[in-house]
PDB file of C-alpha atoms in Angstrom:
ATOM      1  CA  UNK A   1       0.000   0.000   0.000  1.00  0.00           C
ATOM      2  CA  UNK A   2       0.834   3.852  -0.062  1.00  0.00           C
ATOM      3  CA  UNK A   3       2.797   5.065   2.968  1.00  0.00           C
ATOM      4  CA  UNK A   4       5.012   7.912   3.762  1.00  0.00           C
ATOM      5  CA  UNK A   5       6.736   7.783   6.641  1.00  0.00           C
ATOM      6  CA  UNK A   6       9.677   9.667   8.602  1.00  0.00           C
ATOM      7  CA  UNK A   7      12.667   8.612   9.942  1.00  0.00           C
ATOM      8  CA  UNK A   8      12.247  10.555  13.342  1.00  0.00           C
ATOM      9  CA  UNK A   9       9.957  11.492  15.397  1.00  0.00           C
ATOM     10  CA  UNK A  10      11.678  14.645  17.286  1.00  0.00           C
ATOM     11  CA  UNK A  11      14.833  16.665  16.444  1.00  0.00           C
ATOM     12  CA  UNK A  12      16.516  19.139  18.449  1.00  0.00           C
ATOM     13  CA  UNK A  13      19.116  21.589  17.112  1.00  0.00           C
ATOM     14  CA  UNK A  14      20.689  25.122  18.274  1.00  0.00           C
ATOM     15  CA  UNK A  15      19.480  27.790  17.018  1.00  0.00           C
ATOM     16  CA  UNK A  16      21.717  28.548  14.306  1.00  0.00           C
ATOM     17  CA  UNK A  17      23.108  25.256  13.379  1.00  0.00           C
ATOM     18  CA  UNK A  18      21.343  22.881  10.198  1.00  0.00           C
ATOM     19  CA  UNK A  19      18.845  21.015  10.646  1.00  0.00           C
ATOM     20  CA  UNK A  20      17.823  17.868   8.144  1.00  0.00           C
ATOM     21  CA  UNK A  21      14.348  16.290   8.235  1.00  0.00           C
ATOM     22  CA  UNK A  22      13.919  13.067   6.252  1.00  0.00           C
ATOM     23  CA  UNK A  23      11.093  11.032   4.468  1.00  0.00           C
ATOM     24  CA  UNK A  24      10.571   7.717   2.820  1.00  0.00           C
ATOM     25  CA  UNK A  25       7.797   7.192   0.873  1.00  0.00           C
ATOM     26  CA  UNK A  26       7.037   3.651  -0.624  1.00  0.00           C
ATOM     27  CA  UNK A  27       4.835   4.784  -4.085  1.00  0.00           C
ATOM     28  CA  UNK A  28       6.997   4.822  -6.469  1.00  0.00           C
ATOM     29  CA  UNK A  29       4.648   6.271  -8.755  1.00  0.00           C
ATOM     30  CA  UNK A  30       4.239   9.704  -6.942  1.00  0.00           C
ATOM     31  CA  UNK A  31       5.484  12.496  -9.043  1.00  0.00           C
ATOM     32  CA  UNK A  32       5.099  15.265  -6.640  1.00  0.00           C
ATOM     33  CA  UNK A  33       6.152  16.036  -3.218  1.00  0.00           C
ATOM     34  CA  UNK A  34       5.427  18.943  -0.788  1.00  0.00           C
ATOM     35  CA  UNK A  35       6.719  20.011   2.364  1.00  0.00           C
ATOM     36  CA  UNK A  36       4.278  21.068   5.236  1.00  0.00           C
ATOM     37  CA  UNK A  37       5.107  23.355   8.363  1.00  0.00           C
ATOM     38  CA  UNK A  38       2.409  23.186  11.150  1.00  0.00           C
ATOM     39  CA  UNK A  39       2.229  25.341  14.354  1.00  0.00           C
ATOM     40  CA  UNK A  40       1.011  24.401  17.170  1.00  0.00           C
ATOM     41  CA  UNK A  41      -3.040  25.040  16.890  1.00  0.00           C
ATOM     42  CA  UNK A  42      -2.630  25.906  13.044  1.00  0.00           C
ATOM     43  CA  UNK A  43      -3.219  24.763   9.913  1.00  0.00           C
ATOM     44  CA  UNK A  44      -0.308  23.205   7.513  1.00  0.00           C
ATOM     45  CA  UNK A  45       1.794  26.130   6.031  1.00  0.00           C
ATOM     46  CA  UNK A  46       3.388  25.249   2.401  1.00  0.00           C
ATOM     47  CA  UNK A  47       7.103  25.843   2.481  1.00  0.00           C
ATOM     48  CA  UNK A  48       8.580  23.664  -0.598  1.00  0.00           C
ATOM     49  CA  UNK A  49       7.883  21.699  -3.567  1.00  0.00           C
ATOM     50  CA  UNK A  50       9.614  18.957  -5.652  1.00  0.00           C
ATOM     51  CA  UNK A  51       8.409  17.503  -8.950  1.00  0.00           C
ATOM     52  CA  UNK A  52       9.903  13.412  -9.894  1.00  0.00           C
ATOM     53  CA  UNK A  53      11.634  15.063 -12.690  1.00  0.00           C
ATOM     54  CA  UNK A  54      14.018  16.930  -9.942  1.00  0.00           C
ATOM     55  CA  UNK A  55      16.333  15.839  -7.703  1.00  0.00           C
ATOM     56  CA  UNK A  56      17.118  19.523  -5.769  1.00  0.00           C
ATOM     57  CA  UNK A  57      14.987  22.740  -5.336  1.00  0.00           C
ATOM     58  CA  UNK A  58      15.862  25.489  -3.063  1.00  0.00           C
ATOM     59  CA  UNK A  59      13.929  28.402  -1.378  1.00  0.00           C
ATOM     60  CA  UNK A  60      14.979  30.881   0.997  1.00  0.00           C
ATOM     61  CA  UNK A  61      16.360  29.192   3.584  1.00  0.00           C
ATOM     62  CA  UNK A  62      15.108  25.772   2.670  1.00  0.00           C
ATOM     63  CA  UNK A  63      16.428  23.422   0.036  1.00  0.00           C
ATOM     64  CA  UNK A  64      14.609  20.123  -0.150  1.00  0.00           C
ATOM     65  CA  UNK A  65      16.326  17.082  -1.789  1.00  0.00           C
ATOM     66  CA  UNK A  66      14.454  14.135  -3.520  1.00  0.00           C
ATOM     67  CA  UNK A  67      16.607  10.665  -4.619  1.00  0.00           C
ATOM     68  CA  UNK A  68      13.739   8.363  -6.097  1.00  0.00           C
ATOM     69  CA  UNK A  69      16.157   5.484  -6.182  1.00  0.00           C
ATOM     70  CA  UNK A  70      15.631   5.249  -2.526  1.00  0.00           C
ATOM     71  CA  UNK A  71      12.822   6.714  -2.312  1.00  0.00           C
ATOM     72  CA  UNK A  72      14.114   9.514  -0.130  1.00  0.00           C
ATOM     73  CA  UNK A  73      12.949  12.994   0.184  1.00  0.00           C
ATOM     74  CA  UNK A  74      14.923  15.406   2.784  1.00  0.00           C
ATOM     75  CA  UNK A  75      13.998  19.117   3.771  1.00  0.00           C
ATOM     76  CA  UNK A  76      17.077  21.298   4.782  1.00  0.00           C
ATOM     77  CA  UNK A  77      16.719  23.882   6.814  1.00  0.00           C
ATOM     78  CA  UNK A  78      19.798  26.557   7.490  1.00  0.00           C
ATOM     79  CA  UNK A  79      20.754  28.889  10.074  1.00  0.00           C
ATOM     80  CA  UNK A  80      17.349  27.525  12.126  1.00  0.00           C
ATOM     81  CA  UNK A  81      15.946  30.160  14.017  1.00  0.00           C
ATOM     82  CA  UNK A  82      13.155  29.907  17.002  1.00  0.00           C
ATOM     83  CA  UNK A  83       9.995  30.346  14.553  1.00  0.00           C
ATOM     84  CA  UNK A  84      11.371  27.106  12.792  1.00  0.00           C
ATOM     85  CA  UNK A  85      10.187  25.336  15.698  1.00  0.00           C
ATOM     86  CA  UNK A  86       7.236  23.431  14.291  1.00  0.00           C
ATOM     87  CA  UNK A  87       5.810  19.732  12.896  1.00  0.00           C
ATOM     88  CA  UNK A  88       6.829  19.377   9.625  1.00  0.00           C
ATOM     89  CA  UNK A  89       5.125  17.176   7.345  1.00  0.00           C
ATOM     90  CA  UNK A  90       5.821  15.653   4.378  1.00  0.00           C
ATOM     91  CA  UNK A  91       3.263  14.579   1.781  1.00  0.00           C
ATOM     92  CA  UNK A  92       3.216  12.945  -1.874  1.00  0.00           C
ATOM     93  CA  UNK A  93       0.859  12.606  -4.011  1.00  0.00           C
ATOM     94  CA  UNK A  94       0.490   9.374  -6.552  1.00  0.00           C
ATOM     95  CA  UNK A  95       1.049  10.049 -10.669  1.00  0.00           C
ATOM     96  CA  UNK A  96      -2.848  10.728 -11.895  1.00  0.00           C
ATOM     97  CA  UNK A  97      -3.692  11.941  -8.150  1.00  0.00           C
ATOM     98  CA  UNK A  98      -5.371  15.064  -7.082  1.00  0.00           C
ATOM     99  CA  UNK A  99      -4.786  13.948  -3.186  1.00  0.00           C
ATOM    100  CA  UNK A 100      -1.697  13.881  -1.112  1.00  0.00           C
ATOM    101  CA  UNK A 101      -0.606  10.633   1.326  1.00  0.00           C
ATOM    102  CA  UNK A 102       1.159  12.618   4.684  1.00  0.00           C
ATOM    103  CA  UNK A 103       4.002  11.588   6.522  1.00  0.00           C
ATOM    104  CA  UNK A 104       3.342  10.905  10.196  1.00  0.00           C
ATOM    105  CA  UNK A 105       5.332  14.402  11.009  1.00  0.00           C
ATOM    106  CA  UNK A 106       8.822  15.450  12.585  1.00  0.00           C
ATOM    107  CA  UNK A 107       8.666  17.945  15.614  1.00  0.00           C
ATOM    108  CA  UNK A 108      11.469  20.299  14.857  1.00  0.00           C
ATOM    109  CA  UNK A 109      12.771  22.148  18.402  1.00  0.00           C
ATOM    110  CA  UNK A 110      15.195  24.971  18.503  1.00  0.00           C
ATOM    111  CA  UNK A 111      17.354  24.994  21.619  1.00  0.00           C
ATOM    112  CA  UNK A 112      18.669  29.256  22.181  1.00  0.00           C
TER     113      UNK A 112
ATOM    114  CA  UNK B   1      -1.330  34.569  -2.566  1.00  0.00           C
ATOM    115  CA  UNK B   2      -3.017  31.932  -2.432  1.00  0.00           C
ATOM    116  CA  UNK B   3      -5.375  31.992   1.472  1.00  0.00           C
ATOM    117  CA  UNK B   4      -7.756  29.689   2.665  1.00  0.00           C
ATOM    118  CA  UNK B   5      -9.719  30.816   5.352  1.00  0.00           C
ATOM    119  CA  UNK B   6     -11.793  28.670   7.913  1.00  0.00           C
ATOM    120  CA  UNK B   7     -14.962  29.304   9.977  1.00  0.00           C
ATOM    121  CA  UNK B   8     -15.333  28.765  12.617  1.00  0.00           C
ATOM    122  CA  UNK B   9     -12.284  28.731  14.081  1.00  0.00           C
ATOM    123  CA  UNK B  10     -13.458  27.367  17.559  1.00  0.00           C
ATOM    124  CA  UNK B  11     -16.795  25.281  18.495  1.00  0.00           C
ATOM    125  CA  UNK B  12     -18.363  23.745  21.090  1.00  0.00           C
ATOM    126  CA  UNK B  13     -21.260  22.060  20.791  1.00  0.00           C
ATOM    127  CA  UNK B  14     -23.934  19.765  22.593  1.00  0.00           C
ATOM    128  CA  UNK B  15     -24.525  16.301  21.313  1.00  0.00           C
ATOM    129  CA  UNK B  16     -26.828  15.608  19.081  1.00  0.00           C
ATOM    130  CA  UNK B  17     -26.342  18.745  17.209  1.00  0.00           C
ATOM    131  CA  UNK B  18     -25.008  19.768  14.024  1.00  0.00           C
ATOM    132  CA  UNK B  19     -21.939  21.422  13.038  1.00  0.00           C
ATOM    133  CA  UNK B  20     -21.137  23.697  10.144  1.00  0.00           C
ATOM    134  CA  UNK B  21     -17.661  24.908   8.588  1.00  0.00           C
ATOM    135  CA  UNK B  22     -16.995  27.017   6.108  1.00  0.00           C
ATOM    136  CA  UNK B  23     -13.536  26.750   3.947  1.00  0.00           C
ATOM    137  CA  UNK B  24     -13.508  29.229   1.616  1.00  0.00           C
ATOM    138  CA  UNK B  25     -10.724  30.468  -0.748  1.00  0.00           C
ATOM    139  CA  UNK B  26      -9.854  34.375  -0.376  1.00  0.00           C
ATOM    140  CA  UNK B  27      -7.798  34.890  -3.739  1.00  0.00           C
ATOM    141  CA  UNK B  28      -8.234  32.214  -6.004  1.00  0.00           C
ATOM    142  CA  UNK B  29     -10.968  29.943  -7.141  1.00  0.00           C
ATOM    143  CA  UNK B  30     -10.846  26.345  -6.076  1.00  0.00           C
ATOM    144  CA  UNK B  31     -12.766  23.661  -8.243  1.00  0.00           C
ATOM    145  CA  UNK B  32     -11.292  21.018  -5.885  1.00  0.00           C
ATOM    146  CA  UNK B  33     -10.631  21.530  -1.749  1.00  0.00           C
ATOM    147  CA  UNK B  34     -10.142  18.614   0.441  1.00  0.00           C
ATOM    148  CA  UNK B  35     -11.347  18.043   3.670  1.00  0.00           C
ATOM    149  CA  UNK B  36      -8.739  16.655   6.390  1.00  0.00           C
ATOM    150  CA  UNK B  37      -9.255  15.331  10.133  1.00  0.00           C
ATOM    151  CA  UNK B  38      -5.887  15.687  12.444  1.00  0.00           C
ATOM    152  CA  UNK B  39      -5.810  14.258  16.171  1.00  0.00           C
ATOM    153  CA  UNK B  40      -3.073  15.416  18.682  1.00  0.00           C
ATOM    154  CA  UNK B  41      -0.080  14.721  17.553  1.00  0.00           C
ATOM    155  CA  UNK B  42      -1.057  12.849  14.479  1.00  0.00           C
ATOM    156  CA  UNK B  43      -0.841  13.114  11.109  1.00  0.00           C
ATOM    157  CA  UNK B  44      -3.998  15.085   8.757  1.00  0.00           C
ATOM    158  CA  UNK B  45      -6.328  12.116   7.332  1.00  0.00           C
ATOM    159  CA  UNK B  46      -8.153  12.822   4.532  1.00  0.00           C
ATOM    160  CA  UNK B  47     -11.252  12.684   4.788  1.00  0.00           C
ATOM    161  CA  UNK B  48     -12.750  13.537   1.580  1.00  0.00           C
ATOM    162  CA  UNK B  49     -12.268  15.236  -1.914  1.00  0.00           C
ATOM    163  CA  UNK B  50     -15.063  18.115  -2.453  1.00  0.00           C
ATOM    164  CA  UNK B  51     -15.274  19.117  -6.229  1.00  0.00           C
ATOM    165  CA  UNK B  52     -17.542  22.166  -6.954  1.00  0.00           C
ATOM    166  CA  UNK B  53     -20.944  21.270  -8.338  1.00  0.00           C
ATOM    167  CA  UNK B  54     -20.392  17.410  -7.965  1.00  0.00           C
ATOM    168  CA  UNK B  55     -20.481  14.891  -5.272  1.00  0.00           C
ATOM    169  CA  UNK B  56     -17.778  14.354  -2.599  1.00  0.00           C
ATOM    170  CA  UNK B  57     -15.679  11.389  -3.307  1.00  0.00           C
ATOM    171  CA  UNK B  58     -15.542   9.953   0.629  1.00  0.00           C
ATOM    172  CA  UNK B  59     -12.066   8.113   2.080  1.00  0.00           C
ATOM    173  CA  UNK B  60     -12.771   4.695   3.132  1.00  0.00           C
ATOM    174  CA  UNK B  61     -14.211   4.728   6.657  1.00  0.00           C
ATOM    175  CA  UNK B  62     -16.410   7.787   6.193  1.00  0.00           C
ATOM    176  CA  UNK B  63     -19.616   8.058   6.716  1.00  0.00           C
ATOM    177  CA  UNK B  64     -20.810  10.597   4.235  1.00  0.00           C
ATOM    178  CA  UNK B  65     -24.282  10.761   5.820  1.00  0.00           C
ATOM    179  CA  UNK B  66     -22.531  11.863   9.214  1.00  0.00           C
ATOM    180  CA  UNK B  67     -20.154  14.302   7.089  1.00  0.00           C
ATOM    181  CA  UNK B  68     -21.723  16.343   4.678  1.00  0.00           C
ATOM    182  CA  UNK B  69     -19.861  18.121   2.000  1.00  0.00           C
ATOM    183  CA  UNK B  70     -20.914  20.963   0.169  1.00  0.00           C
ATOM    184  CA  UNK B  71     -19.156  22.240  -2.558  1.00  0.00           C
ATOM    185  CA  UNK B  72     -21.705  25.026  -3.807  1.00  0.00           C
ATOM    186  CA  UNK B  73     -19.291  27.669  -5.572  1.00  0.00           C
ATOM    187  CA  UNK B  74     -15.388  27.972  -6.291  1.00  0.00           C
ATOM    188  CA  UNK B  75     -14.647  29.762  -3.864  1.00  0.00           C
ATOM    189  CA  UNK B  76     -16.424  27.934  -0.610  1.00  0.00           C
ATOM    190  CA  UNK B  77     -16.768  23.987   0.642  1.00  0.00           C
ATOM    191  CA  UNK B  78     -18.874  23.418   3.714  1.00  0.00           C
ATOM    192  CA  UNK B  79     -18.245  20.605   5.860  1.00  0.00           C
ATOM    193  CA  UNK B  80     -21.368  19.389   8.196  1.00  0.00           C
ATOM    194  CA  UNK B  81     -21.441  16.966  10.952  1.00  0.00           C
ATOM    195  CA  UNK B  82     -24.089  15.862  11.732  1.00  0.00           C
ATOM    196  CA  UNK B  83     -25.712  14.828  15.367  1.00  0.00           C
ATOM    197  CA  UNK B  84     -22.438  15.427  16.344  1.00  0.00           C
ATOM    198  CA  UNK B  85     -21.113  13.199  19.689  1.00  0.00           C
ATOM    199  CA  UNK B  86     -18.133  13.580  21.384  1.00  0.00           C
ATOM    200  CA  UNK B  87     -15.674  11.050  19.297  1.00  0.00           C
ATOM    201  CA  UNK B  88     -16.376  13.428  16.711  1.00  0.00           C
ATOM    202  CA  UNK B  89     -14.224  15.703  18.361  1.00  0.00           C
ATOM    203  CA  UNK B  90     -10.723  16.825  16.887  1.00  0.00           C
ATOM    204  CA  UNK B  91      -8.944  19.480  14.500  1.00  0.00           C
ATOM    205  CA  UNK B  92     -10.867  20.018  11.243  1.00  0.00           C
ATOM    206  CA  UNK B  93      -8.603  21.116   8.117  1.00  0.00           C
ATOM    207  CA  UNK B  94      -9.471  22.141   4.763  1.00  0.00           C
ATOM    208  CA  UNK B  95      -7.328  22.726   1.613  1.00  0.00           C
ATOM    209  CA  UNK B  96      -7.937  24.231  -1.590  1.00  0.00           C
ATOM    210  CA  UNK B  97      -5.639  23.420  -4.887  1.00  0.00           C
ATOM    211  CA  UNK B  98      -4.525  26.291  -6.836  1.00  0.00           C
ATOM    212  CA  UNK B  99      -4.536  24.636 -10.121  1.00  0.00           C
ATOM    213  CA  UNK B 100      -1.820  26.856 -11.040  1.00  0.00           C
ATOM    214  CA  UNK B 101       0.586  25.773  -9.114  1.00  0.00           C
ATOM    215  CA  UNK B 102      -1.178  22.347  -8.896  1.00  0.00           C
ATOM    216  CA  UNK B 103      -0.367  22.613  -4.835  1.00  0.00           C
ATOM    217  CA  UNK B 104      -2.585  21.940  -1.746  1.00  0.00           C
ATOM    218  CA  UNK B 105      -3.340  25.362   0.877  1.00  0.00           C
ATOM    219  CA  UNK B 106      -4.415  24.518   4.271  1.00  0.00           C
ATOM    220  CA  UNK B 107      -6.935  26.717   5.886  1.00  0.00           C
ATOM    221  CA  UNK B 108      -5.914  27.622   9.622  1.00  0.00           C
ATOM    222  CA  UNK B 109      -8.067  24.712  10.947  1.00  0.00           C
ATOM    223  CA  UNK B 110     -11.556  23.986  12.908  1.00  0.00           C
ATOM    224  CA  UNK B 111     -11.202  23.201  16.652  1.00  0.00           C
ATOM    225  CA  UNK B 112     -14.362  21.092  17.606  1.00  0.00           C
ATOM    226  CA  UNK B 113     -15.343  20.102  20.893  1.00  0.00           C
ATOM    227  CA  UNK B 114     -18.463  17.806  21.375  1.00  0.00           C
ATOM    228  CA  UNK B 115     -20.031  17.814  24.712  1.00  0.00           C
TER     229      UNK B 115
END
């Protein structure tokens, strides 16, 4: 079946450092990935996308990473700062799709 | 760009009651939004796929008689549930895909709390 999963739970950094979320996804067929930031109480927040026929994209701040011969996806995050503090979620979405499978989330912390 | 708005954003409600929210698309029209559920600390679960002037296409496991889905115009999706009890408590989300940038926005969410 479709799953998308994380490979932790939690992750605590200092404020400043890198931080490196991953996801493994088992669909093979997805062709489109997204990156989710959720606040506490909020809804998702879109922060980066990644089409199958890509293997980097960056934003400000954000660079996410996709190796489909692993079926990997990574989100980047530099020079973390206390507002990154959040659940992030990642989420494909199957070739022919209109919906999106979630991961089951990463709590990001920030340590000052 | 691109905001989905939700209303309410809080409710609390007796059982037995109904429930009404409102997920409506500020700057953009929407012909398909999606309706999510999210407990603490979990991740969303879809729920269902409102397209405007059709039927909702339901996720296995829900009861479309106990959530109804209206998807009247392109810019707003109502969500009802109906003779609410208190297992149907939990974070409400919607989305709306900009077909433009073929991506999923999340409205800011619908706390419900069934009494």
């Amino acid at each position: 079946g479709e799953s998308v999963g994380l490979h932790l739970p939690t992750l605590s950094v200092q404020e400043g450092d890198n931080s490196i979320i991953n996801c493994a996804y088992s669909n093979s067929a997805s062709d489109y990935f997204i990156w989710y930031k959720q606040e506490s109480g909020k809804g998702p927040q879109f922060i980066i996308d990644i089409r199958s026929n890509m293997d980097k994209r960056q934003g400000q701040r954000v660079t996410v990473l996709l190796n489909k011969t692993v079926k990997h996806l990574s989100l980047q995050i530099a020079a973390t700062q206390p507002g990154d503090s959040a659940v992030y979620f990642c989420a494909e979405r199957p070739e022919g799709a209109q919906k999106l499978v979630f991961g089951q989330g990463t709590r990001l912390t920030i340590n000052p | 760009g691109a905001v989905v708005s939700q209303h309410p954003s809080r409710v609390i409600c007796k059982s037995g009651t109904s429930v009404k929210i409102e997920c409506r698309s500020l700057d953009f029209q929407a012909t398909t939004m999606f309706w999510y559920r999210q407990f603490p600390k979990k991740s969303l679960m879809l729920m269902a796929t409102s397209n405007e002037g059709s039927k909702a296409t339901y996720e296995q496991g829900v009861e479309k008689d106990k959530f109804l889905i209206n998807h009247a115009s392109l810019t707003l999706s109502t969500l009802t549930v109906t003779s609410a009890h208190p297992e149907d408590s939990s974070f409400y989300i919607c989305s709306a895909l900009l077909s433009s940038h073929d991506t999923q926005y999340f409205g800011p969410g619908t706390r419900l709390t069934v009494l």
